[in-house]
C-alpha cells in the first residue's frame, strides 16, 4: 500500500512539472533575405561600349578649295628701241600769213613694265611709265631748244611719269592675237605738277611681245606752263596730243 502511495505521489509531481514548464522556444531560423519591394519596370538593355577613336596629336590641315585657274603672271618690259612717245601741237605762223602747221616731237627714252596675268587677264597691271621729255626732238632744233629752256623747261624737269590707277576693259579671258581696247587712267606728272589723265589704248599679245598704241589730250596750262608764243612769229595752241607706241618683250 505504501508503495502505491509513493508511485502516485511521483506521478502527481511529474504531471505538475509538465503543466507549469514554459513552452519550448521555437528554433530560430535564418532571417529572410531582404528583397527590394520596388522592381524596375524596364531593365535597360546591355549596350556594347563604343571603342573610342584614337585622336592624332597633329591636326590634319584642311585643304584649300581648288581654284579653277591658277595665276600665270608674266612680266613684259617696254623696249625703248622699238617704242616711241610723241607730242603734237598746232602752231600758227603769224609771219607767214597765219599758216597752220602741226609740230611733232618724238622721244624713245621710255621705261616701264606690264604684268600680264594670262589665266586671269582682269588682274593684269601696268607699272609706272617714265619718259625723258628733255629728249623730245622735232624737225626744228630751234623749237626744241626753246621748249627745253623757256616753256616746258624740260632741261630742269627732264622726266615725266605716268602711274596708272585704273584699267577698264580687261576681259575675263583672252586669246593671243586678239586686239583689246582699254581705258587707262592714271597720274601724269610733268615738271612738278600732277594731274589725272586717261589714255585710250589698243593692244594685243603676239607671242612673246605685247604691242599697242595709246593716246590722250592734255593742256599745257594744266601743268603750269604757257604755250609757246613769239610775238609776230608764231603762236602755239594750248592743247597737246600725246601718243605712245609701245613694244614690250616678255622676260
Coordinates of C-alpha atoms in Angstrom, one line a residue:
X1 CA 0.0 0.0 0.0
X2 CA 2.8 2.3 0.9
X3 CA 4.5 1.6 -2.3
X4 CA 1.4 2.5 -4.3
X5 CA 1.2 5.9 -2.4
X6 CA 4.8 6.6 -3.3
X7 CA 4.1 5.9 -7.0
X8 CA 1.0 8.1 -7.0
X9 CA 3.0 11.0 -5.5
X10 CA 5.7 10.7 -8.0
X11 CA 3.2 10.6 -10.9
X12 CA 1.4 13.7 -9.5
X13 CA 4.7 15.6 -9.2
X14 CA 5.7 14.7 -12.7
X15 CA 2.3 15.9 -14.1
X16 CA 2.6 19.2 -12.1
X17 CA 6.0 19.8 -13.5
X18 CA 4.8 19.3 -17.1
X19 CA 1.9 21.7 -16.7
X20 CA 3.9 24.6 -15.3
X21 CA 7.0 24.3 -17.5
X22 CA 7.1 27.0 -20.3
X23 CA 6.7 26.0 -23.8
X24 CA 9.8 25.3 -25.7
X25 CA 11.1 28.3 -27.6
X26 CA 10.9 27.9 -31.4
X27 CA 14.0 27.1 -33.1
X28 CA 15.5 30.2 -34.7
X29 CA 15.5 30.2 -38.4
X30 CA 17.7 32.2 -40.7
X31 CA 16.5 35.8 -41.3
X32 CA 14.8 36.1 -44.7
X33 CA 16.9 37.7 -47.3
X34 CA 15.7 41.3 -47.9
X35 CA 14.0 41.6 -51.3
X36 CA 13.6 45.0 -52.9
X37 CA 10.0 45.9 -52.7
X38 CA 10.2 48.0 -55.9
X39 CA 11.1 46.2 -59.1
X40 CA 12.2 48.4 -62.1
X41 CA 9.6 48.2 -64.7
X42 CA 12.1 48.2 -67.5
X43 CA 15.6 46.7 -67.4
X44 CA 17.9 48.7 -69.8
X45 CA 19.4 46.5 -72.4
X46 CA 23.0 45.9 -72.2
X47 CA 25.0 48.0 -74.6
X48 CA 28.3 47.3 -76.1
X49 CA 30.7 50.1 -75.2
X50 CA 31.9 52.1 -78.2
X51 CA 35.6 51.9 -78.7
X52 CA 36.9 55.5 -78.6
X53 CA 38.5 56.7 -81.9
X54 CA 42.2 57.4 -81.5
X55 CA 43.0 61.1 -81.9
X56 CA 46.1 62.1 -83.7
X57 CA 48.4 64.6 -81.9
X58 CA 48.7 66.5 -85.1
X59 CA 45.7 68.2 -86.8
X60 CA 45.4 67.4 -90.5
X61 CA 45.1 70.8 -92.3
X62 CA 42.0 71.2 -94.4
X63 CA 42.9 71.6 -98.0
X64 CA 42.0 74.9 -99.5
X65 CA 39.4 74.8 -102.2
X66 CA 41.0 74.4 -105.6
X67 CA 40.6 77.3 -107.9
X68 CA 39.6 76.8 -111.4
X69 CA 42.6 78.5 -112.8
X70 CA 46.0 79.2 -111.3
X71 CA 47.6 82.6 -111.7
X72 CA 50.0 82.8 -114.7
X73 CA 51.6 86.2 -114.3
X74 CA 54.2 87.2 -117.0
X75 CA 56.4 90.3 -116.9
X76 CA 56.8 92.4 -120.1
X77 CA 59.4 95.2 -120.3
X78 CA 59.0 98.1 -122.7
X79 CA 61.7 98.0 -125.4
X80 CA 62.8 101.7 -125.9
X81 CA 64.4 100.9 -129.3
X82 CA 61.0 99.7 -130.6
X83 CA 58.8 102.2 -128.8
X84 CA 58.1 105.9 -129.1
X85 CA 56.3 108.8 -127.3
X86 CA 55.2 111.7 -129.4
X87 CA 53.6 115.1 -128.8
X88 CA 51.5 117.0 -131.4
X89 CA 50.8 120.7 -131.1
X90 CA 49.1 123.0 -133.5
X91 CA 51.1 126.2 -134.5
X92 CA 50.0 129.3 -136.3
X93 CA 52.8 131.1 -138.1
X94 CA 51.9 134.8 -137.9
X95 CA 54.7 135.9 -140.2
X96 CA 53.6 133.5 -142.9
X97 CA 50.0 134.7 -143.3
X98 CA 48.8 132.7 -140.3
X99 CA 49.8 129.4 -141.8
X100 CA 48.8 126.5 -139.7
X101 CA 51.1 123.6 -139.1
X102 CA 51.4 120.6 -136.7
X103 CA 54.6 120.4 -134.6
X104 CA 55.6 116.9 -133.7
X105 CA 58.2 115.9 -131.2
X106 CA 59.5 112.4 -130.5
X107 CA 61.5 110.5 -127.9
X108 CA 62.4 106.9 -127.4
X109 CA 63.7 107.4 -123.9
X110 CA 61.0 105.3 -122.2
X111 CA 61.0 102.8 -119.3
X112 CA 58.1 100.7 -117.9
X113 CA 56.8 97.3 -117.2
X114 CA 53.5 95.4 -117.7
X115 CA 52.4 92.4 -115.7
X116 CA 50.0 90.2 -117.7
X117 CA 48.0 87.5 -116.0
X118 CA 47.2 85.0 -118.7
X119 CA 44.8 82.9 -116.6
X120 CA 43.0 86.0 -115.1
X121 CA 43.5 88.9 -117.5
X122 CA 41.5 91.2 -115.3
X123 CA 44.3 91.0 -112.7
X124 CA 46.9 92.4 -115.2
X125 CA 48.7 95.6 -114.2
X126 CA 50.7 98.4 -115.8
X127 CA 53.7 99.7 -113.8
X128 CA 54.8 103.4 -113.8
X129 CA 55.9 104.6 -117.2
X130 CA 58.8 107.0 -117.2
X131 CA 59.7 109.3 -120.2
X132 CA 62.6 111.6 -120.7
X133 CA 60.9 114.6 -122.2
X134 CA 64.1 116.5 -122.4
X135 CA 65.0 114.2 -125.3
X136 CA 62.0 115.4 -127.4
X137 CA 63.2 116.2 -130.9
X138 CA 61.1 117.8 -133.7
X139 CA 62.0 119.0 -137.2
X140 CA 63.3 122.3 -135.7
X141 CA 66.2 122.3 -133.3
X142 CA 65.3 126.0 -132.6
X143 CA 61.8 124.9 -131.4
X144 CA 63.3 122.1 -129.3
X145 CA 65.8 124.4 -127.5
X146 CA 63.0 126.9 -126.8
X147 CA 60.8 124.3 -125.3
X148 CA 63.6 122.9 -123.1
X149 CA 64.7 126.2 -121.9
X150 CA 61.7 128.6 -121.9
X151 CA 58.3 126.8 -121.9
X152 CA 58.4 123.2 -120.9
X153 CA 61.7 123.7 -119.0
X154 CA 62.5 120.0 -119.6
X155 CA 66.2 120.9 -119.1
X156 CA 65.2 121.4 -115.4
X157 CA 62.5 118.7 -115.2
X158 CA 63.6 116.0 -117.6
X159 CA 61.3 113.2 -116.5
X160 CA 57.6 112.8 -116.9
X161 CA 55.9 109.9 -115.2
X162 CA 52.6 108.2 -115.6
X163 CA 51.3 106.0 -112.8
X164 CA 48.1 104.0 -113.7
X165 CA 45.4 103.9 -111.1
X166 CA 42.5 102.3 -113.1
X167 CA 42.4 99.9 -116.1
X168 CA 39.0 99.5 -117.8
X169 CA 38.1 96.9 -120.4
X170 CA 40.3 94.0 -119.4
X171 CA 38.5 90.8 -120.4
X172 CA 37.8 87.7 -118.2
X173 CA 39.5 85.6 -120.9
X174 CA 42.0 86.4 -123.6
X175 CA 43.2 84.7 -126.8
X176 CA 46.6 85.5 -128.2
X177 CA 46.3 87.9 -131.2
X178 CA 43.0 89.4 -130.1
X179 CA 43.0 93.2 -130.1
X180 CA 41.8 94.9 -127.0
X181 CA 40.6 98.5 -126.4
X182 CA 41.3 99.7 -122.9
X183 CA 40.9 102.9 -121.0
X184 CA 43.8 103.5 -118.6
X185 CA 43.6 106.3 -116.1
X186 CA 46.5 107.5 -114.0
X187 CA 48.5 110.3 -112.5
X188 CA 50.7 112.1 -115.1
X189 CA 53.4 114.3 -113.6
X190 CA 55.1 116.9 -115.8
X191 CA 57.5 119.3 -114.2
X192 CA 56.3 119.4 -110.6
X193 CA 52.5 119.2 -111.4
X194 CA 50.4 116.0 -111.3
X195 CA 47.0 115.6 -113.0
X196 CA 44.7 112.7 -113.7
X197 CA 44.8 111.7 -117.3
X198 CA 43.0 108.9 -119.3
X199 CA 44.6 107.2 -122.2
X200 CA 42.8 105.2 -124.8
X201 CA 44.8 102.1 -125.5
X202 CA 44.6 99.4 -128.2
X203 CA 46.9 96.4 -127.7
X204 CA 47.4 92.8 -128.5
X205 CA 49.6 89.9 -127.5
X206 CA 51.8 88.5 -130.2
X207 CA 53.7 85.5 -128.8
X208 CA 56.4 86.9 -126.5
X209 CA 55.6 90.5 -127.5
X210 CA 52.9 92.9 -126.3
X211 CA 52.3 95.7 -128.8
X212 CA 50.0 98.6 -128.8
X213 CA 49.2 102.3 -129.1
X214 CA 47.9 104.8 -126.6
X215 CA 46.8 108.4 -126.9
X216 CA 45.4 111.2 -124.8
X217 CA 45.0 115.0 -124.8
X218 CA 46.2 117.5 -122.2
X219 CA 46.5 121.3 -121.9
X220 CA 49.9 122.8 -121.2
X221 CA 48.4 125.3 -118.8
X222 CA 47.1 122.5 -116.6
X223 CA 50.7 121.6 -115.9
X224 CA 51.8 125.1 -115.1
X225 CA 53.4 126.4 -118.3
X226 CA 52.1 128.5 -121.2
X227 CA 52.1 127.5 -124.9
X228 CA 55.0 128.9 -127.0
X229 CA 54.2 132.4 -128.2
X230 CA 56.6 134.5 -130.1
X231 CA 55.2 137.9 -130.9
X232 CA 54.8 138.4 -134.6
X233 CA 56.3 135.0 -135.5
X234 CA 54.1 132.1 -134.1
X235 CA 51.6 131.1 -131.5
X236 CA 51.0 127.5 -130.4
X237 CA 47.8 126.0 -129.2
X238 CA 47.3 125.0 -125.6
X239 CA 46.1 121.5 -126.4
X240 CA 48.7 118.7 -126.8
X241 CA 48.0 115.3 -128.2
X242 CA 50.2 112.7 -126.6
X243 CA 50.8 109.4 -128.5
X244 CA 52.6 106.3 -127.2
X245 CA 53.5 103.4 -129.5
X246 CA 55.0 100.6 -127.5
X247 CA 56.5 97.2 -127.8
X248 CA 57.1 95.2 -124.6
X249 CA 59.0 91.9 -124.5
X250 CA 58.4 89.1 -122.2
X251 CA 61.2 88.4 -119.6

